[in-house]
Short mmCIF file of C-alpha atoms in Angstrom, two decimals:
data_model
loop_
_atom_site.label_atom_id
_atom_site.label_comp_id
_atom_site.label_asym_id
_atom_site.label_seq_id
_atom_site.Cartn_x
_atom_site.Cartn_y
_atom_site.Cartn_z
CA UNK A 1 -16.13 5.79 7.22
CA UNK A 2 -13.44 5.30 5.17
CA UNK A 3 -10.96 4.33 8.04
CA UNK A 4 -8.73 1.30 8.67
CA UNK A 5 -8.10 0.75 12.26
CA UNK A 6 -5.49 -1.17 13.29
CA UNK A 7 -4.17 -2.44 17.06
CA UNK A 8 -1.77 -2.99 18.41
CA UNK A 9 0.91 -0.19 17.35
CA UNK A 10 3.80 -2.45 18.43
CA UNK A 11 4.11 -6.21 19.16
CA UNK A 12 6.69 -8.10 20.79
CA UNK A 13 6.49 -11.83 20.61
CA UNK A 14 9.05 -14.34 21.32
CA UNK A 15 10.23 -17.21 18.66
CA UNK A 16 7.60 -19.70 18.56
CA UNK A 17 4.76 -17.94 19.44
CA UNK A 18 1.92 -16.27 17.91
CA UNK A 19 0.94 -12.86 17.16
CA UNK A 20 -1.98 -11.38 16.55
CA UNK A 21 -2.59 -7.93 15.10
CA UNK A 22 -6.16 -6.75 14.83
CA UNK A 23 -8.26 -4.25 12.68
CA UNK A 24 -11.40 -2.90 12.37
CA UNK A 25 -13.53 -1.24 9.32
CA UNK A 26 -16.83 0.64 9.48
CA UNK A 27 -17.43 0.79 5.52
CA UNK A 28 -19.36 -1.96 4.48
CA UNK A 29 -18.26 -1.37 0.78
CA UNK A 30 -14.97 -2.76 1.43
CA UNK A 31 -14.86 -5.92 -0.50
CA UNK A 32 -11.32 -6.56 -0.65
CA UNK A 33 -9.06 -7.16 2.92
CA UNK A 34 -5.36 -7.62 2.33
CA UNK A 35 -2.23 -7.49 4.96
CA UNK A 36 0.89 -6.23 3.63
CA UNK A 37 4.15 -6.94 4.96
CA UNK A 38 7.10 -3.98 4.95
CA UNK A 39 10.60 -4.30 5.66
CA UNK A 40 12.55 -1.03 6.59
CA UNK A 41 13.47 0.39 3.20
CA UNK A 42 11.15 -1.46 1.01
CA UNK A 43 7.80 -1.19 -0.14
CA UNK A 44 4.71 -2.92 1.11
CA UNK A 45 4.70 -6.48 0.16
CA UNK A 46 1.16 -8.58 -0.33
CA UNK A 47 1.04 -11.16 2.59
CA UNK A 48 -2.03 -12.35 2.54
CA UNK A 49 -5.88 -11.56 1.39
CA UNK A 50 -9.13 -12.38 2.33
CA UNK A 51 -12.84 -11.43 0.64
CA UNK A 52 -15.63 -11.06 3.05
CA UNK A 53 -17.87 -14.28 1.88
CA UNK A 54 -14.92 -16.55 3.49
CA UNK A 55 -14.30 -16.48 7.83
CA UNK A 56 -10.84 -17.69 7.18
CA UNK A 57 -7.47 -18.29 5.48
CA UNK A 58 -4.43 -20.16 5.72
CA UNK A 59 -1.54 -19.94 3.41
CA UNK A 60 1.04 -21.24 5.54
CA UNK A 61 2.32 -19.84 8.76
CA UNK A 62 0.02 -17.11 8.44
CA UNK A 63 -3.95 -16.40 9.09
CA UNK A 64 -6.45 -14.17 8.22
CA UNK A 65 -9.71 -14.11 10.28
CA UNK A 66 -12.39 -12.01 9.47
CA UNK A 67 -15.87 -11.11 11.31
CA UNK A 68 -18.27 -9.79 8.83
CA UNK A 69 -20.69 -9.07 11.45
CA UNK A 70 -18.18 -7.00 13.41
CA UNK A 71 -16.58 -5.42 10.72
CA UNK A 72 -13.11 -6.72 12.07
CA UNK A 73 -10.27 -8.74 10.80
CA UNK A 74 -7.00 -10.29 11.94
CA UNK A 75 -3.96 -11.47 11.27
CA UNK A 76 -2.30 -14.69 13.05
CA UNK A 77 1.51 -15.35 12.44
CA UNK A 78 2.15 -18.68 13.96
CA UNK A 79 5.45 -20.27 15.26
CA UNK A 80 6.88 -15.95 14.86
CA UNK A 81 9.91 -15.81 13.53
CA UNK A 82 12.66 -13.51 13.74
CA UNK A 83 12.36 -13.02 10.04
CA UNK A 84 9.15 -12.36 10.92
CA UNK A 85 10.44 -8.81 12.68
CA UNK A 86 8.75 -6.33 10.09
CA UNK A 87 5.86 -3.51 10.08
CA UNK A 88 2.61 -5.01 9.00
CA UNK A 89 -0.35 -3.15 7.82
CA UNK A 90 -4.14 -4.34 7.05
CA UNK A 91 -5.70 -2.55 4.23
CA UNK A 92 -9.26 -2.45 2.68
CA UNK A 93 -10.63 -1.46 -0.88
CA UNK A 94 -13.75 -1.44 -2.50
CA UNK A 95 -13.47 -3.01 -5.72
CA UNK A 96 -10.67 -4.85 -7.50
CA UNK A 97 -8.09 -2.00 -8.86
CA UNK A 98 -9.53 0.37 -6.00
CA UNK A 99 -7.40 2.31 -4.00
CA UNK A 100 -6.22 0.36 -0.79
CA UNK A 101 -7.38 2.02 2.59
CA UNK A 102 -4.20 1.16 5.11
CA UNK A 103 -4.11 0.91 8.81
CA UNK A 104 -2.08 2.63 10.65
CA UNK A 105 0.34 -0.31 10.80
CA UNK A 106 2.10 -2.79 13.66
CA UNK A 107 5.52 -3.01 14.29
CA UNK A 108 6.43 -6.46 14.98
CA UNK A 109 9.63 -7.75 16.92
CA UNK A 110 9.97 -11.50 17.16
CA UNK A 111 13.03 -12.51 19.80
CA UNK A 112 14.76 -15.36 19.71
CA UNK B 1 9.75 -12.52 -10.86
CA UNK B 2 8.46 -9.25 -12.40
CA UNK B 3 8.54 -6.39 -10.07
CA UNK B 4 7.58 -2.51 -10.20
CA UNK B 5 10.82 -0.16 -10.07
CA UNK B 6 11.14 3.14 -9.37
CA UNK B 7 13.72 5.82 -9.89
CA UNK B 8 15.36 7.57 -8.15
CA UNK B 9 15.28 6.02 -4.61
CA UNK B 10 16.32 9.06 -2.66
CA UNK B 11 15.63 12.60 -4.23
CA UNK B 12 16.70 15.59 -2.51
CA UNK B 13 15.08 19.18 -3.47
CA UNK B 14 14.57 23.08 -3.06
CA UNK B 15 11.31 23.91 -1.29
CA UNK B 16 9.17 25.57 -4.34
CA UNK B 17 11.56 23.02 -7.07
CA UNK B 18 9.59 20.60 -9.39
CA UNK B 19 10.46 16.97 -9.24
CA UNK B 20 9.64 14.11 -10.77
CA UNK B 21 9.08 10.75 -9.83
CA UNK B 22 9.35 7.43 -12.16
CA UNK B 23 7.83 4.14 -12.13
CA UNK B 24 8.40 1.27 -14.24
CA UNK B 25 5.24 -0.83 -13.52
CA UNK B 26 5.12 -4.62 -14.15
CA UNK B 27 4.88 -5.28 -17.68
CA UNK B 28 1.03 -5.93 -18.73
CA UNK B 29 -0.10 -4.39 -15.65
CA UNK B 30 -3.34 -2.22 -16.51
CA UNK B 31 -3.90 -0.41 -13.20
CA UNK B 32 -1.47 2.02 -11.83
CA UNK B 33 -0.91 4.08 -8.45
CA UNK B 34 0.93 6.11 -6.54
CA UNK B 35 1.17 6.33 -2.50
CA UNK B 36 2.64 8.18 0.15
CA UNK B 37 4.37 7.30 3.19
CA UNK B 38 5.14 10.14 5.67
CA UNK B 39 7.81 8.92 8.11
CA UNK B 40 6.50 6.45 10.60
CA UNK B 41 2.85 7.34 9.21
CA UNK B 42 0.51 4.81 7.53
CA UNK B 43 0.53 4.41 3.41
CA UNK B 44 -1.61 7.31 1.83
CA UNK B 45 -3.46 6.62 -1.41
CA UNK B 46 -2.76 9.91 -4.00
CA UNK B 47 -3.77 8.72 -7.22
CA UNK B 48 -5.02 6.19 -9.12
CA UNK B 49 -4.74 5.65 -13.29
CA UNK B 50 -6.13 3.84 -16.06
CA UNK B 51 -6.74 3.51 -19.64
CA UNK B 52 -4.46 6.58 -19.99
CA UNK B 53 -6.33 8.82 -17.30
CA UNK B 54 -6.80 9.60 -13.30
CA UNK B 55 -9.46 6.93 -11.99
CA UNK B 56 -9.38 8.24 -8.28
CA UNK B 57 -7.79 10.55 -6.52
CA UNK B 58 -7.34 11.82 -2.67
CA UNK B 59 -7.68 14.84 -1.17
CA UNK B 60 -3.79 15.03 -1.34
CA UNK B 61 -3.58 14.86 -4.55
CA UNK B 62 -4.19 18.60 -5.22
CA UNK B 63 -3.37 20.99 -8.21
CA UNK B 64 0.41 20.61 -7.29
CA UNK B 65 0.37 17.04 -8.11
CA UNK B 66 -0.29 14.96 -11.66
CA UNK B 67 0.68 11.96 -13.12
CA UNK B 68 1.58 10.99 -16.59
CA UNK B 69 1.85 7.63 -18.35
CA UNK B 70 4.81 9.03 -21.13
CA UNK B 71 5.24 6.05 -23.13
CA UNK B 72 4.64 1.98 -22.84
CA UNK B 73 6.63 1.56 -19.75
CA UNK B 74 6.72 4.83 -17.75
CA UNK B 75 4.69 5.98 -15.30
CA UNK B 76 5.75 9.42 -13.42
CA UNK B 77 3.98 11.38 -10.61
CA UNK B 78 5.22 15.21 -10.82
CA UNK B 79 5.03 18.03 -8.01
CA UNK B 80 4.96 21.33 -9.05
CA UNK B 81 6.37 23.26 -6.64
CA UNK B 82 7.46 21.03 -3.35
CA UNK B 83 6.33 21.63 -0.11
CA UNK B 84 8.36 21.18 3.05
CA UNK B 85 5.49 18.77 4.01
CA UNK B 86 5.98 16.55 0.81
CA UNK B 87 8.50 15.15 2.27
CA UNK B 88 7.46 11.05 2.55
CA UNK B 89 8.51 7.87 1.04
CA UNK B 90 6.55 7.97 -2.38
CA UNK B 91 5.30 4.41 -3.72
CA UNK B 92 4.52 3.12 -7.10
CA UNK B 93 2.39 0.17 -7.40
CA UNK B 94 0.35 -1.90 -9.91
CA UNK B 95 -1.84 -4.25 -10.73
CA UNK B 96 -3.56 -6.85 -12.96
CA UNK B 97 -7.86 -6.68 -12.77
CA UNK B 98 -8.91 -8.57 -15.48
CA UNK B 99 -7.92 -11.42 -13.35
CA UNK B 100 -5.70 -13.71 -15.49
CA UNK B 101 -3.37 -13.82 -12.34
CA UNK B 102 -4.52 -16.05 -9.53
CA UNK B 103 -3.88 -12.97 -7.28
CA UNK B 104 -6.28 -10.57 -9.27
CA UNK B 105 -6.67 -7.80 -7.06
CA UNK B 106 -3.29 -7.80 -5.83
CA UNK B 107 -1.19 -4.44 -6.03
CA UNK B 108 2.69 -4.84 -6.47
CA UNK B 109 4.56 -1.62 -4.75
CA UNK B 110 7.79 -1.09 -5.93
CA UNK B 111 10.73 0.15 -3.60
CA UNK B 112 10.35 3.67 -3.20
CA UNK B 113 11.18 6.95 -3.77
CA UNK B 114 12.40 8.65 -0.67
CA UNK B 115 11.41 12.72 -1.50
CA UNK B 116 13.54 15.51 0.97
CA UNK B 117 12.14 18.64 0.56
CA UNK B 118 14.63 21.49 2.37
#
């Protein structure tokens, strides 16, 4: 119950297109859906977040969608980059200052 | 830009040695945690700590393991006696709740502390 799924493992997208990376929760306590971004030999860095009374959000280049009803949530990286190249992992908590749940996390390769 | 720091980024131990792992959280943060990160695994939650005491903890975080907040600025996670399977990237992070940041729930990590335990 207290699981993070996330899909796919690894991703390889060419420049200018889009990926997707997908997750899926079962708790319905989670309150509280952020994607972090990690770069080998750093910590986790706050992408993007997303609270379950919204479907969707933009903040740039990237987008989170989220299905209440299916307890699932994805991110959409548009016009990938090869900056872009990084491991990205969807999280879950429930309540502001709880712990973050992660998924299992999606190593993405853009190529140019 | 404030950011969490964490010292030292590479530690290298004794199986059965104590170490100690430090955190410099962003200044006027009130939430603080520490992670895991086993080699190519996902981030693991340990601990969490406010107010001067543990909030929430995981199964992880066992008797081996506690955290201290020494002073204003520190914030250090302790292992008693290492394991061979402590071995992991350790991360600091914290965070602002009483949402005067637009970004309220947001945790910052800082680098990390790679831990080697021979």
């Amino acid at each position: 119950q207290q699981q993070v799924k996330q899909s796919p493992q690894s991703l390889i997208v060419q420049k200018g297109g889009i990926s997707i990376i997908n997750c899926a929760y079962e708790n319905t306590a989670f309150d509280y859906f952020p994607w972090y971004q990690q770069f080998p030999g750093k910590g986790p860095a706050l992408l993007i977040a997303i609270r379950p009374d919204v479907s969707e959000k933009k903040e740039g280049r990237f987008t989170i969608s989220f299905n209440k009803s299916a307890k699932q949530f994805s991110l959409h990286i548009m016009d990938s980059q090869p900056g872009d190249s990084a491991t990205y992992f969807c999280a879950a908590s429930k309540y502001q200052g709880g712990k973050l749940i992660f998924g299992q996390g999606t190593e993405l390769s853009v190529k140019p | 830009e404030p950011e969490v720091t964490q010292t030292p980024s590479h530690q290298v131990t004794q199986m059965g040695q104590e170490v100690i792992l430090r955190c410099v959280p962003i200044s006027n943060h009130l939430y603080f945690y520490w992670y895991r990160q086993i080699l190519g695994q996902k981030v693991e939650f340990l601990v969490s700590f406010y107010n001067n005491e543990i909030s929430e903890k995981s199964e992880i975080f066992d008797d081996q393991f506690s955290v201290e907040r020494p002073d204003g600025s520190n914030f250090t996670l302790k292992i008693r006696s290492t394991k061979l399977e402590d071995s992991a990237m350790y991360f600091c992070a914290s965070s602002d709740v009483q949402g005067r940041l637009a970004s309220g729930d947001e945790q910052f990590f800082g680098p990390g502390t790679r831990l080697t335990v021979l």
